[in-house]
Coordinates of C-alpha atoms and ligand atoms in Angstrom, one line a residue:
M1 CA 20.3 11.7 10.3
P2 CA 17.4 9.9 8.6
L3 CA 17.7 6.1 8.2
I4 CA 18.0 4.7 4.6
C5 CA 16.4 1.4 3.8
L6 CA 16.8 -0.8 0.7
G7 CA 13.6 -2.9 0.2
L8 CA 13.4 -5.9 -2.0
E9 CA 10.1 -7.1 -3.4
G10 CA 9.7 -10.5 -5.1
T11 CA 6.6 -12.3 -4.1
A12 CA 5.3 -13.1 -7.7
H13 CA 5.9 -11.9 -11.2
S14 CA 7.7 -8.6 -10.3
F15 CA 11.1 -8.0 -8.8
G16 CA 11.6 -4.6 -7.3
A17 CA 14.3 -2.6 -5.4
G18 CA 13.2 0.5 -3.6
I19 CA 15.2 2.9 -1.5
V20 CA 13.3 5.0 1.1
T21 CA 14.4 7.3 4.0
S22 CA 12.8 7.3 7.5
E23 CA 11.4 10.7 6.5
G24 CA 9.3 8.9 3.9
V25 CA 11.2 10.1 0.9
V26 CA 11.3 7.6 -2.0
L27 CA 14.9 7.9 -3.4
A28 CA 14.5 5.1 -5.9
N29 CA 11.9 2.5 -7.0
E30 CA 13.1 0.3 -9.8
W31 CA 11.3 -2.9 -10.9
D32 CA 10.7 -5.3 -13.7
M33 CA 7.8 -7.6 -14.4
L34 CA 8.0 -11.0 -16.0
K35 CA 5.7 -11.1 -19.0
P36 CA 5.4 -14.7 -20.2
S37 CA 4.9 -14.9 -24.0
Q38 CA 2.2 -17.5 -23.4
G39 CA 0.3 -19.1 -20.4
G40 CA 0.3 -17.8 -16.9
I41 CA 3.1 -17.1 -14.3
H42 CA 5.1 -20.2 -13.6
P43 CA 6.8 -19.9 -10.1
R44 CA 10.1 -21.4 -11.3
E45 CA 10.3 -19.1 -14.3
A46 CA 9.4 -16.1 -12.2
S47 CA 12.2 -16.9 -9.7
R48 CA 14.6 -17.3 -12.6
H49 CA 13.5 -13.8 -13.7
H50 CA 14.3 -12.5 -10.2
S51 CA 17.7 -14.1 -10.0
D52 CA 18.6 -13.0 -13.6
F53 CA 17.4 -9.4 -13.2
G54 CA 17.5 -8.8 -9.5
P55 CA 21.2 -7.7 -9.2
S56 CA 21.0 -5.2 -12.0
I57 CA 17.7 -3.8 -10.7
I58 CA 19.3 -3.3 -7.3
S59 CA 22.3 -1.6 -8.9
K60 CA 20.0 0.7 -10.8
A61 CA 18.2 1.7 -7.6
F62 CA 21.5 2.8 -6.1
E63 CA 22.3 4.7 -9.2
T64 CA 18.9 6.5 -9.2
A65 CA 19.1 7.3 -5.5
D66 CA 22.7 8.4 -6.1
I67 CA 24.0 6.7 -3.0
N68 CA 26.5 4.0 -2.2
Y69 CA 25.8 0.5 -0.7
R70 CA 27.5 1.7 2.4
D71 CA 25.0 4.5 2.8
I72 CA 22.1 2.2 3.7
D73 CA 21.2 1.4 7.3
L74 CA 19.0 -1.7 6.9
I75 CA 17.5 -4.1 4.3
A76 CA 13.9 -5.2 4.2
F77 CA 12.5 -8.1 2.1
S78 CA 9.1 -9.4 1.2
R79 CA 8.8 -12.5 3.3
G80 CA 5.4 -13.5 2.1
P81 CA 2.7 -14.2 1.1
G82 CA 3.7 -15.3 -2.4
L83 CA 5.2 -18.0 -4.6
G84 CA 7.8 -20.0 -2.7
P85 CA 10.6 -20.0 -5.3
C86 CA 10.2 -16.3 -5.9
L87 CA 10.3 -15.5 -2.1
R88 CA 13.4 -17.6 -1.6
T89 CA 15.3 -16.0 -4.4
T90 CA 14.5 -12.6 -3.1
A91 CA 15.2 -13.4 0.5
T92 CA 18.6 -14.9 -0.5
M93 CA 19.6 -11.6 -2.1
A94 CA 18.5 -9.7 1.0
R95 CA 20.3 -11.9 3.4
T96 CA 23.5 -11.8 1.3
L97 CA 23.5 -8.0 1.2
A98 CA 22.7 -7.8 5.0
V99 CA 25.6 -10.1 5.9
K100 CA 28.1 -8.4 3.4
L101 CA 27.2 -4.9 4.6
G102 CA 26.8 -5.9 8.3
I103 CA 23.4 -4.2 8.7
P104 CA 20.1 -5.3 10.1
L105 CA 17.5 -7.4 8.1
V106 CA 13.8 -6.8 8.4
D107 CA 11.0 -9.1 7.2
V108 CA 8.0 -7.5 5.6
N109 CA 4.5 -8.7 5.0
H110 CA 3.7 -7.9 1.4
C111 CA 0.0 -7.0 2.0
V112 CA 0.8 -4.8 5.0
A113 CA 3.4 -3.0 2.9
H114 CA 0.7 -2.2 0.3
I115 CA -1.4 -0.6 3.0
E116 CA 1.3 1.5 4.7
I117 CA 2.8 2.9 1.4
G118 CA -0.8 4.0 0.6
N119 CA -1.0 5.7 4.0
L120 CA 2.4 7.4 3.5
E121 CA 1.3 8.7 0.1
S122 CA -2.2 9.8 1.2
G123 CA -1.5 11.0 4.7
F124 CA -4.3 8.7 5.8
D125 CA -4.1 7.5 9.4
D126 CA -6.7 4.7 9.7
P127 CA -8.4 3.7 6.5
V128 CA -10.5 0.9 5.3
T129 CA -8.2 -0.5 2.5
V130 CA -9.3 -2.2 -0.6
Y131 CA -6.3 -4.2 -1.8
V132 CA -6.7 -5.6 -5.2
S133 CA -4.0 -7.3 -7.2
G134 CA -3.0 -10.3 -9.3
G135 CA -2.8 -12.5 -6.2
N136 CA -4.9 -10.8 -3.6
T137 CA -8.4 -9.3 -3.1
Q138 CA -9.0 -8.1 0.4
V139 CA -10.9 -5.5 2.4
I140 CA -8.7 -4.7 5.4
A141 CA -8.9 -2.4 8.4
Y142 CA -6.8 -1.9 11.5
A143 CA -8.3 -3.2 14.8
G144 CA -6.7 -4.4 18.0
G145 CA -3.1 -4.4 17.0
R146 CA -3.4 -6.0 13.6
F147 CA -4.7 -5.3 10.1
R148 CA -7.8 -7.4 10.0
T149 CA -9.2 -8.9 6.9
F150 CA -12.9 -7.9 6.9
G151 CA -13.6 -9.6 3.6
E152 CA -11.8 -11.3 0.8
T153 CA -12.1 -13.5 -2.2
L154 CA -12.8 -17.1 -1.5
D155 CA -11.2 -18.3 -4.7
I156 CA -9.3 -16.3 -7.3
A157 CA -8.0 -12.8 -7.0
I158 CA -9.7 -10.1 -9.1
G159 CA -6.5 -9.4 -11.1
N160 CA -6.0 -13.1 -11.8
M161 CA -9.6 -13.4 -12.9
L162 CA -9.1 -10.5 -15.4
D163 CA -5.8 -11.9 -16.6
V164 CA -7.2 -15.4 -17.1
L165 CA -10.2 -14.1 -19.0
G166 CA -8.0 -11.9 -21.1
R167 CA -5.8 -14.9 -22.0
H168 CA -9.0 -16.7 -23.1
F169 CA -9.7 -13.8 -25.4
G170 CA -6.1 -14.0 -26.7
M171 CA -4.8 -10.9 -24.9
P172 CA -1.2 -10.7 -23.6
F173 CA -0.4 -10.5 -19.9
P174 CA -1.3 -8.4 -18.0
A175 CA -4.8 -8.2 -19.4
G176 CA -6.4 -6.0 -16.8
P177 CA -5.5 -2.7 -18.6
I178 CA -6.7 -4.1 -22.0
I179 CA -10.0 -5.2 -20.5
E180 CA -10.5 -1.7 -19.0
K181 CA -10.0 -0.2 -22.4
E182 CA -12.4 -2.7 -24.1
A183 CA -15.0 -2.2 -21.4
R184 CA -15.3 1.5 -22.4
A185 CA -16.7 0.4 -25.8
G186 CA -19.2 -2.0 -24.2
R187 CA -22.9 -1.1 -24.7
T188 CA -24.9 -4.1 -23.5
F189 CA -24.8 -5.5 -20.0
Y190 CA -25.0 -9.2 -19.6
S191 CA -25.9 -10.6 -16.3
L192 CA -23.1 -12.6 -14.6
P193 CA -23.0 -14.5 -11.2
Y194 CA -22.9 -11.8 -8.5
S195 CA -21.3 -13.8 -5.6
V196 CA -21.2 -12.0 -2.3
K197 CA -21.3 -14.3 0.8
G198 CA -21.4 -12.1 3.9
M199 CA -18.2 -10.1 3.7
D200 CA -16.5 -12.5 1.2
I201 CA -16.7 -12.7 -2.5
S202 CA -16.0 -15.2 -5.2
Y203 CA -15.0 -14.7 -8.8
S204 CA -14.6 -18.2 -10.3
G205 CA -18.3 -18.6 -11.3
M206 CA -18.2 -15.2 -13.0
L207 CA -15.1 -16.2 -14.9
T208 CA -16.7 -19.4 -16.2
A209 CA -19.8 -17.6 -17.2
A210 CA -17.9 -14.9 -19.0
K211 CA -16.0 -17.5 -21.0
R212 CA -19.3 -19.0 -21.9
L213 CA -20.6 -15.6 -23.2
F214 CA -17.5 -15.5 -25.4
S215 CA -18.1 -18.9 -26.9
E216 CA -21.7 -17.8 -27.6
G217 CA -20.3 -15.0 -29.8
I218 CA -21.0 -12.0 -27.4
P219 CA -18.7 -9.1 -28.4
I220 CA -15.6 -8.8 -26.2
P221 CA -16.3 -5.1 -25.2
D222 CA -19.7 -6.1 -23.8
I223 CA -18.2 -9.0 -21.9
C224 CA -15.5 -6.7 -20.4
F225 CA -18.0 -4.1 -19.5
S226 CA -20.3 -6.7 -17.8
V227 CA -17.4 -8.3 -16.0
Q228 CA -16.0 -5.0 -14.7
E229 CA -19.4 -3.7 -13.5
T230 CA -20.3 -7.0 -11.7
S231 CA -16.9 -7.7 -10.1
F232 CA -16.3 -4.1 -9.1
G233 CA -19.9 -3.9 -7.8
M234 CA -19.2 -6.9 -5.5
L235 CA -16.1 -5.2 -4.1
A236 CA -18.0 -2.0 -3.6
E237 CA -20.6 -3.8 -1.6
I238 CA -18.2 -5.3 0.9
A239 CA -16.1 -2.2 1.1
E240 CA -19.2 -0.2 1.9
R241 CA -20.3 -2.6 4.6
A242 CA -16.8 -2.4 6.1
I243 CA -17.0 1.4 6.2
A244 CA -20.5 1.3 7.7
H245 CA -19.5 -1.1 10.4
T246 CA -16.1 0.3 11.4
K247 CA -17.2 4.0 10.9
K248 CA -13.7 4.7 9.6
K249 CA -13.5 8.0 7.7
E250 CA -10.9 7.0 5.0
L251 CA -11.0 4.6 2.1
L252 CA -7.8 3.6 0.4
L253 CA -7.6 1.7 -2.9
T254 CA -4.3 0.0 -3.5
G255 CA -2.7 -2.9 -5.5
G256 CA -2.2 -3.3 -9.2
V257 CA -5.9 -3.3 -10.0
A258 CA -6.1 0.1 -8.3
R259 CA -4.9 1.5 -11.7
N260 CA -8.4 0.9 -13.1
N261 CA -10.3 4.1 -13.5
R262 CA -13.8 2.6 -13.4
L263 CA -13.1 0.8 -10.1
T264 CA -11.7 4.1 -8.7
E265 CA -14.9 5.9 -9.8
I266 CA -17.1 3.3 -8.1
L267 CA -15.2 3.3 -4.8
S268 CA -14.9 7.0 -4.7
G269 CA -18.7 7.0 -4.9
V270 CA -18.9 4.7 -1.9
S271 CA -16.7 7.0 0.1
E272 CA -18.8 10.0 -0.8
R273 CA -21.9 8.4 0.5
H274 CA -20.2 7.8 3.8
E275 CA -18.5 11.2 4.0
A276 CA -15.1 9.4 4.0
R277 CA -12.0 10.7 2.3
F278 CA -10.8 8.6 -0.7
H279 CA -7.4 7.9 -2.1
R280 CA -6.3 5.8 -5.0
V281 CA -2.6 4.9 -4.7
S282 CA -0.7 6.3 -7.7
P283 CA 0.3 3.8 -10.4
S284 CA 4.1 3.8 -9.5
L285 CA 3.3 2.8 -5.9
A286 CA 0.1 0.7 -6.5
G287 CA 1.6 -2.5 -7.9
D288 CA 4.3 -4.7 -6.5
Q289 CA 7.5 -2.7 -6.0
G290 CA 10.3 -2.3 -3.5
A291 CA 9.6 1.2 -2.1
M292 CA 6.7 -0.2 -0.1
I293 CA 8.9 -2.9 1.3
A294 CA 11.6 -0.4 2.3
W295 CA 9.0 1.9 3.9
N296 CA 7.5 -0.9 5.9
G297 CA 11.1 -2.0 6.9
I298 CA 11.6 1.4 8.4
L299 CA 8.4 1.4 10.3
Q300 CA 9.2 -2.0 11.8
Y301 CA 12.8 -1.2 12.5
K302 CA 11.9 2.0 14.3
S303 CA 9.5 0.1 16.5
G304 CA 12.3 -2.2 17.5
H305 CA 12.0 -5.2 15.1
E306 CA 14.6 -7.0 13.1
I307 CA 15.1 -10.6 12.2
K308 CA 18.0 -13.0 12.6
I309 CA 19.3 -14.6 9.3
S310 CA 18.8 -18.0 10.9
S311 CA 15.1 -17.5 11.4
S312 CA 14.4 -15.5 8.2
H313 CA 12.8 -18.4 6.2
V314 CA 10.1 -17.3 3.9
L315 CA 6.3 -17.6 4.6
P316 CA 4.4 -18.3 1.4
K317 CA 1.0 -18.3 3.2
W318 CA 1.6 -15.5 5.6
R319 CA -1.7 -13.8 6.1
T320 CA -2.2 -10.0 6.6
D321 CA -3.7 -10.5 10.0
E322 CA -0.9 -12.7 11.3
Q323 CA 1.5 -9.9 12.0
D324 CA 1.5 -7.7 15.1
I325 CA 1.6 -4.1 13.9
L326 CA 4.1 -2.8 16.4
W327 CA 4.4 0.8 15.1
R328 CA 0.7 1.5 15.6
K329 CA 0.5 0.6 19.3
Ligands
LIG1 P1 0.1 -6.5 -8.8 O1 -0.1 -8.0 -8.6 O2 -0.2 -5.7 -7.6 O3 1.5 -6.2 -9.3 O4 -0.9 -6.1 -10.0 C1 -0.9 -6.7 -11.2 C2 -2.4 -6.9 -11.6 O5 -3.0 -5.7 -11.8 C3 -2.5 -7.8 -12.9 O6 -3.5 -8.8 -12.6 C4 -3.1 -6.7 -13.9 O7 -3.9 -7.3 -14.8 C5 -3.8 -5.8 -13.0 N1 -4.0 -4.5 -13.6 C6 -3.1 -3.6 -13.9 N2 -3.7 -2.5 -14.5 C7 -5.0 -2.7 -14.5 C8 -6.2 -1.9 -14.9 N3 -6.0 -0.7 -15.5 N4 -7.4 -2.5 -14.7 C9 -7.5 -3.7 -14.1 N5 -6.5 -4.5 -13.7 C10 -5.3 -4.0 -13.9
LIG2 MG1 0.8 -7.2 -4.5

């Protein structure tokens, strides 16, 4: 009999409940994203969103999967990294269900979950992963028992940079997809700070410069085009260096910003140059959702890991490379 895992995701703006089997079949993946009418994501408002909508999203997942609460064998939750109030709300729901149902609880690192759901979907074994989202921008590869961060943003995440810029233009959240559409109509490239420091990158200077172009009356499509080409070019440079050094033969693109077609095109070009296979995680599994948490819960549980309720406190600053990857040993 395959195991069935309920995974709860709630690190930031989205709450998700996914149900996945140990054979890698996604039975349900329900989620909802907080969309503030103005301003950015406030941690307290996001946690309120999770406690308001979490229970109905979980029920919906069971309906979609067409199973009963008693059919699940374990519960996994996103323990970090993320916003403290959101993590605590989500962890509380997971603990409550685990106690009520008398089943094991497994803690999952959100970033590791993004990688492994991509591996499940693509069939990749050992990729260089470009993980780009609202809160994270990292180039990661497995080495010596852990997923190592080869390069990352030194300040803001790429999705956050796009969302903040879009808000400056008056666009609603999330602005990433709107910026992608605008960029297609861009004709003139304006030079912006291209900030690559070794394997790390930085986006805050570019954000300031892009806002300045706007105040100078440069058309929005041209700014969006210039921002995309520059920020994606920076990512491509460090991803390419990671592939060249590690000699890995797979390149995986995941996270919410993986939905961007131009970024996909650029990174698939990088993989071609290095004769590596390329996969962009499909939109339903690319952003923050519960299926990836459930799948990671299964991988960990099968390798002998579960967590006691008493030590299941959340870890807002839990880094990708701080977790031993038991199932790959
Ligand atoms: P996540 O944090 O993984 O849920 O992803 C959400 C982020 O992805 C937000 O910052 C969005 O603006 C961004 N995003 C979603 N679709 C696109 C797109 N087509 N192009 C660029 N960014 C996107
Ligand atoms: Mg994420």
